[in-house]
Every structure is written in structure tokens, then in C-alpha cells.
Tab-separated table of C-alpha atoms in Angstrom:
chain	number	residue	atom	x	y	z
A	305	GLU	CA	1.271	-21.957	8.648
A	306	ALA	CA	0.247	-18.372	9.367
A	307	GLN	CA	-1.648	-17.027	6.423
A	308	VAL	CA	-4.365	-14.857	4.984
A	309	THR	CA	-6.522	-16.586	2.390
A	310	GLN	CA	-8.835	-15.041	-0.160
A	311	ASN	CA	-11.467	-16.589	-2.390
A	312	PRO	CA	-11.969	-16.556	-5.235
A	313	ARG	CA	-8.587	-15.680	-6.682
A	314	TYR	CA	-10.083	-14.699	-10.019
A	315	LEU	CA	-13.604	-13.579	-10.804
A	316	ILE	CA	-15.360	-12.348	-13.912
A	317	THR	CA	-18.855	-10.965	-13.408
A	318	VAL	CA	-21.360	-8.615	-14.978
A	319	THR	CA	-22.555	-5.223	-13.875
A	320	GLY	CA	-25.098	-5.349	-11.074
A	321	LYS	CA	-24.616	-8.971	-10.028
A	322	LYS	CA	-23.899	-9.064	-6.300
A	323	LEU	CA	-20.701	-10.777	-5.270
A	324	THR	CA	-18.710	-11.515	-2.152
A	325	VAL	CA	-14.969	-11.954	-1.815
A	326	THR	CA	-14.023	-13.856	1.305
A	327	CYS	CA	-10.983	-13.243	3.479
A	328	SER	CA	-9.855	-15.426	6.340
A	329	GLN	CA	-6.823	-15.347	8.639
A	330	ASN	CA	-5.580	-17.989	11.063
A	331	MET	CA	-3.415	-15.757	13.278
A	332	ASN	CA	-6.126	-14.539	15.683
A	333	HIS	CA	-5.536	-10.977	14.480
A	334	GLU	CA	-7.862	-8.223	15.620
A	335	TYR	CA	-7.201	-5.856	12.708
A	336	MET	CA	-8.259	-6.677	9.160
A	337	SER	CA	-8.561	-4.498	6.103
A	338	TRP	CA	-9.231	-4.466	2.369
A	339	TYR	CA	-7.175	-2.691	-0.287
A	340	ARG	CA	-7.592	-2.327	-4.004
A	341	GLN	CA	-4.668	-1.939	-6.364
A	342	ASP	CA	-4.947	-0.150	-9.684
A	343	PRO	CA	-2.230	0.768	-12.201
A	344	GLY	CA	-0.861	4.228	-11.512
A	345	LEU	CA	-2.866	4.589	-8.287
A	346	GLY	CA	-1.138	2.052	-6.081
A	347	LEU	CA	-2.818	0.371	-3.136
A	348	ARG	CA	-5.726	2.183	-1.541
A	349	GLN	CA	-7.611	1.134	1.559
A	350	ILE	CA	-11.329	0.383	1.163
A	351	TYR	CA	-12.494	-0.638	4.642
A	352	TYR	CA	-10.928	-1.813	7.841
A	353	SER	CA	-11.987	-3.498	11.059
A	354	MET	CA	-10.394	-3.175	14.474
A	355	ASN	CA	-12.271	-6.159	15.895
A	356	VAL	CA	-15.507	-8.146	15.680
A	357	GLU	CA	-18.486	-5.912	14.848
A	358	VAL	CA	-16.184	-2.857	14.513
A	359	THR	CA	-15.672	-1.612	10.959
A	360	ASP	CA	-14.829	1.737	9.414
A	361	LYS	CA	-14.294	3.337	6.026
A	362	GLY	CA	-10.924	3.681	4.423
A	363	ASP	CA	-10.046	6.000	1.571
A	364	VAL	CA	-12.250	4.514	-1.174
A	365	PRO	CA	-15.320	2.856	0.431
A	366	GLU	CA	-17.971	3.817	-2.160
A	367	GLY	CA	-19.677	0.789	-3.681
A	368	TYR	CA	-18.400	-1.676	-1.081
A	369	LYS	CA	-19.692	-3.203	2.138
A	370	VAL	CA	-17.968	-5.311	4.748
A	371	SER	CA	-18.941	-7.267	7.823
A	372	ARG	CA	-16.992	-8.706	10.736
A	373	LYS	CA	-19.109	-11.277	12.513
A	374	GLU	CA	-16.192	-13.539	13.390
A	375	LYS	CA	-12.650	-12.604	14.246
A	376	ARG	CA	-11.071	-14.691	11.498
A	377	ASN	CA	-13.295	-13.598	8.594
A	378	PHE	CA	-13.736	-10.244	6.857
A	379	PRO	CA	-15.750	-10.564	3.625
A	380	LEU	CA	-15.893	-7.788	1.047
A	381	ILE	CA	-19.318	-7.351	-0.535
A	382	LEU	CA	-20.088	-5.629	-3.812
A	383	GLU	CA	-23.867	-5.217	-3.862
A	384	SER	CA	-24.036	-3.913	-7.421
A	385	PRO	CA	-20.640	-4.134	-9.090
A	386	SER	CA	-19.716	-1.659	-11.806
A	387	PRO	CA	-16.853	-1.724	-14.338
A	388	ASN	CA	-14.881	0.853	-12.324
A	389	GLN	CA	-14.568	-1.770	-9.585
A	390	THR	CA	-12.463	-3.920	-11.871
A	391	SER	CA	-9.294	-4.194	-9.861
A	392	LEU	CA	-6.916	-6.350	-7.851
A	393	TYR	CA	-8.072	-6.713	-4.254
A	394	PHE	CA	-5.977	-7.561	-1.212
A	395	CYS	CA	-7.026	-8.445	2.300
A	396	ALA	CA	-4.608	-7.801	5.163
A	397	SER	CA	-4.479	-8.493	8.887
A	398	SER	CA	-2.379	-7.675	11.910
A	399	SER	CA	-2.556	-7.880	15.647
A	400	ILE	CA	-3.169	-4.870	17.856
A	401	GLY	CA	-1.536	-4.118	21.129
A	402	THR	CA	2.057	-3.327	20.443
A	403	ILE	CA	3.116	-0.521	18.196
A	404	GLN	CA	4.002	-1.277	14.617
A	405	GLU	CA	2.684	-4.757	14.166
A	406	THR	CA	3.526	-6.379	10.859
A	407	GLN	CA	0.665	-6.611	8.408
A	408	TYR	CA	0.091	-9.830	6.531
A	409	PHE	CA	-1.471	-9.718	3.080
A	410	GLY	CA	-3.465	-12.288	1.197
A	411	PRO	CA	-2.582	-13.438	-2.330
A	412	GLY	CA	-5.084	-11.151	-4.011
A	413	THR	CA	-8.359	-11.454	-5.915
A	414	ARG	CA	-8.441	-10.234	-9.495
A	415	LEU	CA	-11.930	-8.982	-10.361
A	416	LEU	CA	-13.225	-8.096	-13.805
A	417	VAL	CA	-16.654	-6.460	-14.039
A	418	LEU	CA	-18.109	-6.427	-17.541
B	180	ASP	CA	1.453	10.286	7.144
B	181	ALA	CA	4.625	11.897	5.844
B	182	LYS	CA	5.135	11.708	2.100
B	183	THR	CA	7.917	9.419	0.914
B	184	THR	CA	9.855	9.706	-2.342
B	185	GLN	CA	11.525	6.759	-4.053
B	186	PRO	CA	13.100	6.235	-7.465
B	187	ASN	CA	10.713	4.603	-9.921
B	188	SER	CA	13.084	1.801	-10.802
B	189	MET	CA	16.520	0.365	-10.092
B	190	GLU	CA	18.625	-2.449	-11.464
B	191	SER	CA	21.069	-4.725	-9.753
B	192	ASN	CA	23.256	-7.612	-10.747
B	193	GLU	CA	22.591	-10.909	-9.070
B	194	GLU	CA	24.636	-11.556	-5.919
B	195	GLU	CA	25.585	-7.907	-5.539
B	196	PRO	CA	24.350	-5.603	-2.755
B	197	VAL	CA	21.433	-3.292	-3.474
B	198	HIS	CA	20.785	0.041	-1.790
B	199	LEU	CA	17.217	1.281	-2.194
B	200	PRO	CA	16.845	4.927	-1.114
B	201	CYS	CA	13.828	6.678	0.348
B	202	ASN	CA	13.343	10.336	1.201
B	203	HIS	CA	10.869	11.319	3.921
B	204	SER	CA	11.815	14.900	4.728
B	205	THR	CA	8.517	15.725	6.487
B	206	ILE	CA	8.574	12.741	8.813
B	207	SER	CA	7.565	13.440	12.413
B	208	GLY	CA	9.607	12.359	15.378
B	209	THR	CA	7.336	9.426	16.197
B	210	ASP	CA	6.708	8.079	12.706
B	211	TYR	CA	8.173	4.692	11.950
B	212	ILE	CA	9.691	3.805	8.593
B	213	HIS	CA	8.355	0.582	7.146
B	214	TRP	CA	9.425	-1.304	4.053
B	215	TYR	CA	7.198	-3.751	2.261
B	216	ARG	CA	7.777	-5.455	-1.047
B	217	GLN	CA	5.445	-6.946	-3.619
B	218	LEU	CA	6.664	-9.823	-5.712
B	219	PRO	CA	4.998	-10.311	-9.102
B	220	SER	CA	1.445	-11.620	-8.795
B	221	GLN	CA	1.560	-11.626	-4.981
B	222	GLY	CA	0.373	-9.491	-2.106
B	223	PRO	CA	2.738	-7.116	-0.323
B	224	GLU	CA	4.986	-8.646	2.306
B	225	TYR	CA	6.709	-7.025	5.235
B	226	VAL	CA	10.458	-6.528	4.953
B	227	ILE	CA	11.652	-4.401	7.853
B	228	HIS	CA	10.872	-1.329	9.928
B	229	GLY	CA	12.679	1.099	12.217
B	230	LEU	CA	12.428	4.367	14.113
B	231	THR	CA	15.876	5.825	14.688
B	232	SER	CA	18.510	3.118	14.888
B	233	ASN	CA	19.682	0.950	12.043
B	234	VAL	CA	17.926	-2.400	11.951
B	235	ASN	CA	18.849	-5.812	10.628
B	236	ASN	CA	16.829	-8.939	10.030
B	237	ARG	CA	17.167	-12.061	7.923
B	238	MET	CA	15.818	-10.336	4.840
B	239	ALA	CA	17.533	-6.961	4.836
B	240	SER	CA	19.073	-4.055	6.709
B	241	LEU	CA	17.589	-0.621	7.205
B	242	ALA	CA	19.890	2.372	7.546
B	243	ILE	CA	18.191	5.512	8.852
B	244	ALA	CA	19.861	8.893	8.487
B	245	GLU	CA	20.658	10.729	11.684
B	246	ASP	CA	18.174	13.503	10.848
B	247	ARG	CA	15.602	10.840	9.855
B	248	LYS	CA	14.850	12.603	6.589
B	249	SER	CA	15.954	9.622	4.548
B	250	SER	CA	16.566	5.920	4.842
B	251	THR	CA	18.074	3.126	2.778
B	252	LEU	CA	16.973	-0.470	2.477
B	253	ILE	CA	19.952	-2.723	1.926
B	254	LEU	CA	19.722	-6.161	0.366
B	255	HIS	CA	23.122	-7.673	0.992
B	256	ARG	CA	23.142	-10.121	-1.906
B	257	ALA	CA	20.419	-9.685	-4.479
B	258	THR	CA	18.864	-12.840	-5.865
B	259	LEU	CA	16.440	-13.230	-8.746
B	260	ARG	CA	13.735	-13.779	-6.154
B	261	ASP	CA	14.300	-10.246	-4.834
B	262	ALA	CA	12.922	-8.731	-8.040
B	263	ALA	CA	9.876	-6.848	-6.782
B	264	VAL	CA	8.367	-3.447	-6.115
B	265	TYR	CA	9.691	-2.076	-2.828
B	266	TYR	CA	7.569	0.358	-0.852
B	267	CYS	CA	8.898	2.759	1.753
B	268	ILE	CA	6.102	3.842	4.109
B	269	SER	CA	6.144	6.445	6.847
B	270	HIS	CA	3.771	5.262	9.510
B	271	PRO	CA	2.583	6.847	12.758
B	272	GLY	CA	2.689	4.941	16.001
B	273	ALA	CA	-0.026	3.438	18.126
B	274	GLY	CA	-3.654	3.768	17.077
B	275	SER	CA	-3.130	3.796	13.331
B	276	TYR	CA	-2.850	0.668	11.240
B	277	GLN	CA	-3.510	1.931	7.730
B	278	LEU	CA	-0.524	1.652	5.420
B	279	THR	CA	-0.317	4.391	2.793
B	280	PHE	CA	1.476	2.917	-0.197
B	281	GLY	CA	3.197	5.135	-2.749
B	282	LYS	CA	4.392	4.000	-6.152
B	283	GLY	CA	7.482	2.256	-4.799
B	284	THR	CA	10.705	1.283	-6.555
B	285	LYS	CA	10.654	-1.533	-9.059
B	286	LEU	CA	13.841	-3.538	-8.576
B	287	SER	CA	15.096	-5.636	-11.467
B	288	VAL	CA	17.792	-8.228	-10.803
B	289	ILE	CA	20.008	-9.160	-13.727
B	290	PRO	CA	21.397	-12.710	-13.806
């Protein structure tokens, strides 16, 4: 089954404790991205990657890092989480090559930073 | 990306058709219109997209106005499972993959 998986699904942590949220897709997609969703602000893109070793900032990259060492994985790293990073995070992927490829989203990771 | 405007919420009775409107008056000639929906506690999922012609798929139909300044997502028979937030997104063509989500329309389906 084609899917995007995220782990963990729920996470409670404390300020300053480094964490990683993993994202994996099994569709051989080149493009992957991370969004955060906050009440009243909708979904906003954090980072994206067009292929292995190619990443770029989205609209709200501050406080986040990403890496793309393998095509299927695109982890989101919070080196020193702060309470304002409490949010619902979604990973997405799509193929590149033809215009308007459908994007597939993961189930989400709900993060609470105390 | 062109700005889209949607009603905040709509209601529909189960098994009746639903017409979800979207205005995109500043859309450029090459921007596609995408619809995604987000079911409760899930990630967004693709519904349909189009450029100029009306489009149909197993989930819905998309009717695009002749001047392309508005479009309507049509669910032919609403089910309880269709209760979700529906996002209308104006999206440029090749080379851009970022989706700019607005607030969407929250659809409630009444049994």
C-alpha cells in the first residue's frame, strides 16, 4: 500500500531536549516536505526536499533542521525545542516530472513542548 | 499563488449533493486549481484538480467557471465520511510543489 508514515504520532517533551520526527514514504517520490498546522494559521511549509541531498527552506524554517540522505526518508529535527513549536506536523511527498503531481500526506505527529 | 476565498463552513444532509464554492479572481492562466480535504485527526488528502475543463473522478467533480475566477467542488452524494475541511488551492505549474493552504471550508454532514 502506498503510504507516508510518521513516527512518533504523539510526543511530549521539554524545552531544549533534542528530538527527531521521522518520515518515510514507499512510493519512490523525489519530493518530500514538512508542514506544521496551528489553529487559525492553517498549514505552513517548514522545509522541503526535491531529491537526495537537496533541501530548502519553506515559509517557517526557524528552529528546525532536515536531512535527506536516502530517497525514502526525510526526518525533521528540532535541536532545541521551544513551547512555540508545539504543533501538529505533517510530512508529504510527491513525484516530480509531470505537472501537478498529487501530494500524499502522512497521518501527522502531535508535538507538545513543555 | 493566487489567493482563494471559501466559506468558513457549510452543512449538508446525508445522501444529498454538496456544492463547495471557491473564488480565485486573481488566478493566472497557467495556475491549476487543486482541492484537498482533511478528515478529522488525519492528514490532508487529494480530491481533484483541474485547469480549464470540468473534471470528474471517483471522489468528486470539479466545475470551473469559463473565466476561471471561481470553481465548485461537487460531492454527488454526501456521506458522513465526507465531513471534513475542504481546501481549494491555486497552484502554479511545473517547478513548484509547495501547496499554500488557506482556512478551507468545514463541511458538516447531517444524518
